Amino acid sequence: MKDYADSIAFLGQWGRFQQTVFFLLCASIMPNGFGAFTLVFVNDTPTHHCLVPDVNLTQDWQSAIIPVQVVNGKLEQSKCSRYRLDVVRNLSAQGYIPGRDVNLTELEQERCVDGWSYSTDIYESTIVSELFCMDIFQFDLVCSEQWKQPFTSTVFFLGVLCGCFFSGQLSDRFGRKPVLFATIAVQTVFTFIQVFSSSWLMFTILLFINGLGQMSNFVAALVLGAEILTGSVRILYSSMGTMLGFAAGYMILPLLAYFLRNWKSLLLALSVPALAYLPFWWFIPESPRWLLSQGKVEEAEAIVRKAAKWNKVQAPQVVFEDCSANDTKTKENYDIFDLLRNSSIRMTTLILCFVSFTMITGYYCLSFNTSQLHADPYISCFISAAVEVPAYISSWLALRYFPRRLSVISTLLVAAVSLFLIQLVPQGLSNLSLALEMLGKYSITTGASMMFTYTAELYPTVLRNTATGVCTTVSRLGSCITPFLLDMSTYFKYLPYITMGTLAVMSAFATLFLPESFGRPLPETIQQMSRRGRMKCPCISRKHTPVPVVLLDNPL
């Protein structure tokens, strides 16, 4: 009885068919890269202060009507108040000069009752400053409405979390290919509709639906490629190919945003090109492995025979003899509660959830914070995206040659040290702060990429998909709190860095208690995992002979 990989071995690993699937699936993931971080520019808050109506004020009072405050050691104009306009107008009419004839600290202040004036030095408009309906309605997500700005990002990530939770089940029921193209359509259509949002509530609801397609698209493409490709090509695709496709889309975002400074134009530019993915439907096949699991042997064989023609090889008369029986053999049912019944498995699951939560929190915090770190948010965002390319390559190399536990601990500690050091950098050395943050981003990205494989290697076959899905879902809670964690900088500039660094140190310590999986066979039963997973803290692991990385069919 031959398994699936043996049955299609005659195709080879890198023929025309595999090349087409590899590169088209990587390209299909690119919208996830720019879609995940569009809010870096669309949801950013421009420099602003209270709007002063066109009234008869002297030049001195025009300059002095906005109070000056000390923010993070620097003098800045108040964003949410001004001196009372009627009082200032009377003082100006009487010829008083501010600071000489009038002590400004004694003047009464008022809210921005006439709205706000936003700087257009960086953005023409964002959803924070957008004006609608001929000046009748304005988003104005500042001051008393400022909570809506981080909440907008949180709603998006809640959509991503829900998509992450349901995508695997939809893919298992309806197939990999339909879910892949349906989620691409969700992202494209709802990104386009967002351009016509007439209120913050409408924009936020559409953003949530858009988020449903984000992770679902990534999962469907990852699973489809992992099931079609085999051998070393499958490892390359699952560990680096998909991630580089994501990074390519991420790098495209700041380039488009630089030339399209209006948020509507940017969203329109990001949605329309996705129509180019429509022809992919005729080139990307359904997963033969999934078809076999559904008993659709003839459809699976048709795809493989088409692949044989593309690769110019001769297919055997019967491709999947007894293969379907091998894939559909009776199995004992396991569920999420089996992750909690055994003490060692329960502890392993909790630690992995915590470490994954830390990784994703750090990843999105550092990705979304780049627009605030440097004077030019476009350069900062591009650097942040470019850093991911060597990070994913490093992750692939670490998975091949180094112990898992040592690799994860190293990435967490490097990230923690760089984040703690940022607060010690003088204000005049902004490039050094940027370098330290990018070092932290590189390290966290490397570790986050490795966690999928590490998690898959620790669990037995009967729990592998369930465990990885649980860890991934919990980790996405980190992305949901990211906007509010970054908003803590209004109270103390370095508080987000200290929080992320502390989480990284705690996670590094917790990782010491995880079992090592490098060079060891994957556990097949819960009993095997229980024996391997007893809580120990060996600071030095024995050397193991490296073996090929075996990746999960559905790591998310």
Coordinates of N, CA, C and O in Angstrom, one line a residue, residues 27-89:
A27 N 2.5 34.3 -4.9 CA 1.9 35.6 -5.4 C 0.6 35.9 -4.8 O 0.2 37.0 -4.5
S28 N -0.2 34.8 -4.5 CA -1.6 35.0 -4.0 C -1.5 35.5 -2.5 O -2.5 36.0 -2.0
I29 N -0.4 35.3 -1.9 CA -0.3 35.7 -0.5 C 0.2 37.2 -0.4 O 0.0 37.8 0.7
M30 N 0.6 37.8 -1.4 CA 1.1 39.2 -1.4 C 0.1 40.2 -0.9 O 0.4 41.1 -0.1
P31 N -1.3 40.0 -1.3 CA -2.2 41.0 -0.7 C -2.3 40.9 0.8 O -2.7 41.9 1.4
N32 N -2.0 39.8 1.4 CA -2.0 39.7 2.9 C -0.9 40.6 3.5 O -1.1 41.2 4.5
G33 N 0.2 40.8 2.7 CA 1.3 41.6 3.2 C 0.9 43.1 3.3 O 1.1 43.7 4.3
F34 N 0.4 43.6 2.2 CA 0.0 45.0 2.3 C -1.3 45.2 3.0 O -1.6 46.3 3.6
G35 N -2.2 44.2 3.0 CA -3.5 44.4 3.6 C -3.4 44.4 5.1 O -4.1 45.1 5.8
A36 N -2.4 43.6 5.7 CA -2.3 43.5 7.1 C -1.8 44.9 7.7 O -2.1 45.1 8.9
F37 N -1.1 45.7 6.9 CA -0.5 46.9 7.5 C -0.9 48.2 6.8 O -0.3 49.2 7.0
T38 N -2.0 48.1 6.1 CA -2.6 49.3 5.5 C -2.9 50.3 6.5 O -2.8 51.5 6.3
L39 N -3.4 49.9 7.7 CA -3.8 50.8 8.7 C -2.6 51.7 9.3 O -2.8 52.7 10.0
V40 N -1.3 51.2 9.0 CA -0.2 52.0 9.4 C -0.3 53.4 8.8 O 0.0 54.4 9.5
F41 N -0.8 53.6 7.6 CA -1.0 54.8 6.9 C -2.4 55.3 7.0 O -2.7 56.5 7.2
V42 N -3.4 54.4 6.7 CA -4.8 54.8 6.7 C -5.3 55.3 8.0 O -6.1 56.2 8.1
N43 N -4.8 54.8 9.1 CA -5.3 55.0 10.4 C -4.3 55.9 11.2 O -4.5 56.1 12.4
D44 N -3.3 56.5 10.6 CA -2.4 57.3 11.4 C -3.0 58.7 11.7 O -3.9 59.2 11.0
T45 N -2.4 59.2 12.8 CA -2.9 60.5 13.2 C -2.0 61.6 12.8 O -0.9 61.7 13.3
P46 N -2.4 62.5 11.9 CA -1.5 63.6 11.6 C -1.3 64.6 12.7 O -2.2 64.7 13.6
T47 N -0.3 65.4 12.7 CA -0.1 66.5 13.6 C -1.3 67.5 13.5 O -1.8 67.8 12.4
H48 N -1.9 67.9 14.7 CA -3.1 68.7 14.6 C -3.2 69.6 15.8 O -2.5 69.4 16.8
H49 N -4.0 70.6 15.7 CA -4.4 71.4 16.9 C -5.7 72.0 16.6 O -6.3 71.8 15.5
C50 N -6.3 72.8 17.6 CA -7.6 73.3 17.4 C -7.7 74.3 16.2 O -6.7 75.1 16.0
L51 N -8.8 74.2 15.5 CA -9.0 75.1 14.4 C -9.4 76.5 15.0 O -10.2 76.6 15.8
V52 N -8.7 77.5 14.4 CA -9.1 78.9 14.8 C -9.8 79.5 13.6 O -9.2 79.7 12.5
P53 N -11.0 79.9 13.8 CA -11.8 80.5 12.7 C -11.1 81.8 12.2 O -10.3 82.4 12.9
D54 N -11.5 82.2 11.1 CA -11.0 83.4 10.5 C -11.6 84.7 11.1 O -12.6 85.2 10.6
V55 N -11.0 85.1 12.2 CA -11.5 86.2 13.0 C -10.4 87.3 13.0 O -9.2 87.0 12.7
N56 N -10.8 88.5 13.4 CA -9.8 89.6 13.4 C -8.9 89.4 14.7 O -9.2 89.9 15.8
L57 N -7.7 88.8 14.5 CA -6.7 88.6 15.5 C -5.4 89.1 15.0 O -5.1 89.0 13.8
T58 N -4.6 89.7 15.9 CA -3.3 90.2 15.5 C -2.4 88.9 15.2 O -2.7 87.8 15.6
Q59 N -1.3 89.1 14.5 CA -0.4 88.0 14.2 C 0.1 87.4 15.5 O 0.3 86.2 15.6
D60 N 0.4 88.2 16.5 CA 0.9 87.7 17.8 C -0.2 86.7 18.5 O 0.2 85.6 19.0
W61 N -1.4 87.1 18.4 CA -2.5 86.3 19.1 C -2.8 85.1 18.2 O -3.2 84.0 18.7
Q62 N -2.7 85.2 16.9 CA -2.8 84.0 16.0 C -1.8 82.9 16.4 O -2.1 81.7 16.4
S63 N -0.6 83.3 16.7 CA 0.4 82.4 17.1 C 0.3 81.8 18.5 O 0.8 80.7 18.8
A64 N -0.3 82.7 19.4 CA -0.3 82.3 20.8 C -1.6 81.7 21.3 O -1.7 81.2 22.4
I65 N -2.7 81.6 20.4 CA -4.0 81.2 20.9 C -4.0 79.7 21.3 O -4.8 79.2 22.0
I66 N -3.0 78.9 20.7 CA -2.9 77.5 21.0 C -1.9 77.3 22.2 O -0.8 77.7 22.0
P67 N -2.3 76.8 23.3 CA -1.4 76.6 24.5 C -0.2 75.7 24.1 O -0.4 74.8 23.2
V68 N 0.9 75.9 24.7 CA 2.1 75.1 24.5 C 2.2 74.2 25.8 O 2.2 74.7 26.9
Q69 N 2.5 72.9 25.5 CA 2.6 71.9 26.6 C 3.9 71.2 26.4 O 4.5 71.1 25.4
V70 N 4.4 70.6 27.5 CA 5.6 69.7 27.5 C 5.2 68.3 27.3 O 4.4 67.7 28.2
V71 N 5.5 67.7 26.2 CA 5.2 66.3 25.9 C 6.5 65.5 25.6 O 7.2 65.8 24.7
N72 N 6.7 64.5 26.5 CA 7.9 63.7 26.4 C 9.2 64.5 26.3 O 10.1 64.3 25.5
G73 N 9.2 65.6 27.1 CA 10.4 66.4 27.2 C 10.5 67.5 26.2 O 11.5 68.2 26.1
K74 N 9.5 67.6 25.3 CA 9.5 68.6 24.2 C 8.3 69.5 24.3 O 7.2 69.1 24.7
L75 N 8.5 70.7 23.8 CA 7.4 71.7 23.8 C 6.5 71.4 22.5 O 7.1 71.4 21.4
E76 N 5.2 71.2 22.7 CA 4.3 71.0 21.6 C 3.1 71.8 21.8 O 2.7 72.1 23.0
Q77 N 2.4 72.2 20.7 CA 1.1 72.8 20.8 C 0.1 71.8 21.3 O 0.1 70.7 21.0
S78 N -0.8 72.3 22.1 CA -1.9 71.5 22.6 C -2.7 71.0 21.5 O -3.0 71.7 20.5
K79 N -3.1 69.7 21.5 CA -3.9 69.1 20.5 C -5.4 69.2 20.7 O -6.2 69.0 19.8
C80 N -5.8 69.5 22.0 CA -7.2 69.4 22.3 C -7.8 70.6 23.0 O -8.9 70.6 23.5
S81 N -7.1 71.7 23.1 CA -7.6 72.9 23.7 C -7.0 74.1 23.1 O -6.0 74.1 22.4
R82 N -7.6 75.2 23.3 CA -7.1 76.5 22.9 C -7.6 77.6 23.9 O -8.5 77.3 24.8
Y83 N -7.0 78.7 23.9 CA -7.5 79.8 24.8 C -8.9 80.3 24.3 O -9.1 80.3 23.1
R84 N -9.8 80.7 25.2 CA -11.1 81.1 24.8 C -11.1 82.1 23.8 O -10.5 83.2 23.9
L85 N -11.8 81.8 22.7 CA -11.7 82.7 21.5 C -12.3 84.1 21.8 O -11.7 85.1 21.3
D86 N -13.4 84.2 22.5 CA -14.0 85.5 22.8 C -13.1 86.4 23.6 O -13.0 87.6 23.4
V87 N -12.4 85.7 24.6 CA -11.5 86.5 25.5 C -10.3 87.0 24.6 O -9.8 88.1 24.7
V88 N -9.7 86.1 23.8 CA -8.5 86.4 23.0 C -8.9 87.5 22.0 O -8.1 88.4 21.8
R89 N -10.1 87.4 21.5 CA -10.5 88.5 20.5 C -10.6 89.8 21.1 O -10.2 90.9 20.5

